[in-house]
Amino acid sequence: MSADRKAIIFLGDGMGDRPVPSLGGRTVIEATDTPALDAVAAGGDCGMLYPAGPGRPVGSDTAHMAILGYDPFELYRGRGPFEAKGVGIDVRPGDLAFRCNFSTVEGGVVTDRRAGRIKTGTDQLAKAVNDGLSDGIDGVQVIFQESVEHRAALVLRGEGLDHRIGEVDPHKEGVEYWECVPLPEAAADATAVRTARIVNEFVRRAYEILQAHPVNAQRKQEGLPPANAALPRGVGTAVELPSLRDQYHLHGAMIVEVDLVRGLGMYLDMDVIEVAGATGGADTNEYAIARAVEAAWADHDFILANIKAPDLGGHDSDPVAKMASVAKVDRAVGYLLDHLDWSRTTMMIGADHCTPVVVGDHTGDAIPVAFYGYGTRPDDVTTYGERACSRGSLGHLVGADVMSLLTNYTGTQHKFGA
Amino acid sequence: MSADRKAIIFLGDGMGDRPVPSLGGRTVIEATDTPALDAVAAGGDCGMLYPAGPGRPVGSDTAHMAILGYDPFELYRGRGPFEAKGVGIDVRPGDLAFRCNFSTVEGGVVTDRRAGRIKTGTDQLAKAVNDGLSDGIDGVQVIFQESVEHRAALVLRGEGLDHRIGEVDPHKEGVEYWECVPLPEAAADATAVRTARIVNEFVRRAYEILQAHPVNAQRKQEGLPPANAALPRGVGTAVELPSLRDQYHLHGAMIVEVDLVRGLGMYLDMDVIEVAGATGGADTNEYAIARAVEAAWADHDFILANIKAPDLGGHDSDPVAKMASVAKVDRAVGYLLDHLDWSRTTMMIGADHCTPVVVGDHTGDAIPVAFYGYGTRPDDVTTYGERACSRGSLGHLVGADVMSLLTNYTGTQHKFGA
């Protein structure tokens, strides 16, 4: 055990890829000039990571859970609790939580899912919803909380709530929003039927309150779409997760650009650090992120950092944009190589999942990873990439291995046995 | 099924390592001239072994359990039962067992943890303790048994005993021995409180008996520290483990130099073979060990052998001493290559864990292994070592794979299915 050794996980979101024809069959990482990532691979030991097992495509939430050693197959019950935690609701085990959008609805049809990306007044709207529903619905407490722009979260707290229900937000515009119904497998289940009824009642009454609210009267006057509906989605039951400190005896920080993952960090009682200049877009300031990691390194045992941009290029099927974003990750890692004390730091570089540009979505392909710094055993791999790291000495890892290997290298894991 | 095929696991204790700066970044194995280990790697198939999973540091007991296919996460409840079995107590499932030292205590302070490494008379001392406590303590039977020098073991047998209690032996001298107390998580648990009280009562009454014993009166007269206390540590609850024969239908022998592992072998009903010249130290006679394996090979289906010395060099952070010990392992393996019938023998060489000289303690790093002899499929690896074996055809194994692969090669494992 040594408290002065530090561990870092540095991820390029969705950075892993498949061969891209326009790049001569190379992956985006292979085609990008990445001197820092290559130095990490050359100086450390490499392998391939399947966060949730071979060929399992994962979301940002489940991937980060898996990489932090929280088995998503056992512990994941939907994104809602992380969203709700991320917007500041004190989520408790047993709560049913949802992501919500403030949307514009006319005659039941969603005309704008984001209510014109409403900038101000959502605090008053949320307060009106909470006040109007302060007596709860059918004995269930309602907690509604606005976030940035059109984003919000909803928590239902009470006995007998069931997560086996469908969405309300139809995920597109020009169609009616959906009535919440039990999932097919729970159609005959009284708790799921009642939960769906409570959600529908929330949507109906929130609409009444929002439609009549002065903020929306003002918006209509200004020709802006009113935020007259709150449409839940991404339901999840809040489960008890041990904090990162309880799990690993580490004081951890999270520096990420995705609300959902930030919510996971808060859920795990990590210090979630906001970085000015970290936009979550292709224009993000990678040096600001790297400097934030450097600063957090001084007073934390563990840091998880993630630059979102590569994932966007993957979803947009834009290899050139994704290459530029991978180069940003490389520059951030290069900054850390220059500025941290590697005689007492171990870092894993990698990704949470692959988002191949030829697919435009997450896949369950293996992610190249490299462990660098204190304790590692350098292998023969000299560049960072999908093909190169598959020849690394670590072989194929799953999410649960990552924290185990990192804390083994740093020496902060207890020996099991005598 | 063929009864005349044999399997061997030959381990250099703690032999795996990390790069050592003074060895030019090579590991101890890589830096040592090991013609026999290299011949095994060249003639067999290689891989990397994580006994308890990637990055999990393990003790000698848990590592050997894992390698023998007994899942320590499920079956390990502390070292005590193996220690007690090792000194000859007929440990039964449910027993609470401890390693004990005969120590010298003055006014509650431990002045010599090993009572001057007392050589004779401990049989009389142990008999006196057993006789004095023949009525048990609070309905619990007390079984106390001496071993070599200051070593002893204690078994408490009865209803409602709890292993969630702390140590009595303070693990250093010049301080008072510890009162046994429930672990924090069991502080409010009546069974743990009662168990701790019974242990304290054992310590108190054993002191009365030992302090008044003629053997100690004689020792004081001779200016020797009296063995007037019996201090328990390493508590464990005895669980039911299937014998090696029941588990694998193999008649097994164990040739090892560590009491704790020897106790595991007895627990598994293996033939635990004593070897004259096997000192457990850097001066051990590796040829005596190899000849003992050769002799056991004649009338056993399976042998586990372990040379302790490399682990000592690791704990002492002495790369030169560890290299000399790895060379001993190499010579023992070389003897076996020359003297066994490899047309009907399969051997795995490896280690129970890594004890890197740069760490001085066990780590959870992968261990290089090579399977040699009957049934194996030689790969391209030509030398034995951490980097070389990571390129082997077997990939990364865990403890549970070892006996499965060995009995697959020897053909002594039943087909599963039709």
PDB file of C-alpha atoms in Angstrom, chain A residues 99-105 108-114 166-180 203 229-234:
ATOM      1  CA  ARG A  99     -33.996  11.961 -18.144  1.00  0.00           C
ATOM      2  CA  CYS A 100     -36.498  14.597 -19.373  1.00  0.00           C
ATOM      3  CA  ASN A 101     -36.621  17.158 -22.124  1.00  0.00           C
ATOM      4  CA  PHE A 102     -38.503  20.392 -22.002  1.00  0.00           C
ATOM      5  CA  SER A 103     -40.293  20.063 -25.363  1.00  0.00           C
ATOM      6  CA  THR A 104     -42.858  21.914 -27.421  1.00  0.00           C
ATOM      7  CA  VAL A 105     -46.089  20.017 -27.935  1.00  0.00           C
ATOM      8  CA  GLY A 108     -50.171  16.023 -28.605  1.00  0.00           C
ATOM      9  CA  VAL A 109     -47.627  16.291 -31.424  1.00  0.00           C
ATOM     10  CA  VAL A 110     -44.011  17.046 -30.556  1.00  0.00           C
ATOM     11  CA  THR A 111     -43.067  20.003 -32.740  1.00  0.00           C
ATOM     12  CA  ASP A 112     -39.709  20.721 -31.074  1.00  0.00           C
ATOM     13  CA  ARG A 113     -38.043  18.123 -28.843  1.00  0.00           C
ATOM     14  CA  ARG A 114     -35.812  20.758 -27.257  1.00  0.00           C
ATOM     15  CA  GLY A 166     -41.642   2.370 -21.987  1.00  0.00           C
ATOM     16  CA  GLU A 167     -40.626   5.858 -23.086  1.00  0.00           C
ATOM     17  CA  VAL A 168     -42.745   9.006 -23.386  1.00  0.00           C
ATOM     18  CA  ASP A 169     -40.341  11.041 -25.522  1.00  0.00           C
ATOM     19  CA  PRO A 170     -40.813   9.663 -29.078  1.00  0.00           C
ATOM     20  CA  HIS A 171     -37.184  10.597 -29.981  1.00  0.00           C
ATOM     21  CA  LYS A 172     -38.344  12.472 -33.087  1.00  0.00           C
ATOM     22  CA  GLU A 173     -40.464  15.413 -34.042  1.00  0.00           C
ATOM     23  CA  GLY A 174     -43.734  15.616 -35.951  1.00  0.00           C
ATOM     24  CA  VAL A 175     -45.262  12.669 -34.132  1.00  0.00           C
ATOM     25  CA  GLU A 176     -47.378  12.388 -31.010  1.00  0.00           C
ATOM     26  CA  TYR A 177     -45.519  11.729 -27.798  1.00  0.00           C
ATOM     27  CA  TRP A 178     -45.991   8.243 -26.488  1.00  0.00           C
ATOM     28  CA  GLU A 179     -48.269   7.077 -23.764  1.00  0.00           C
ATOM     29  CA  CYS A 180     -46.201   5.328 -21.147  1.00  0.00           C
ATOM     30  CA  VAL A 203     -46.894  14.202 -18.180  1.00  0.00           C
ATOM     31  CA  ALA A 229     -44.161  19.660 -21.990  1.00  0.00           C
ATOM     32  CA  ALA A 230     -41.744  17.573 -19.931  1.00  0.00           C
ATOM     33  CA  LEU A 231     -41.175  14.261 -21.718  1.00  0.00           C
ATOM     34  CA  PRO A 232     -39.481  11.483 -19.713  1.00  0.00           C
ATOM     35  CA  ARG A 233     -37.198   8.841 -21.185  1.00  0.00           C
ATOM     36  CA  GLY A 234     -34.346   6.556 -20.136  1.00  0.00           C
TER      37      GLY A 234
END
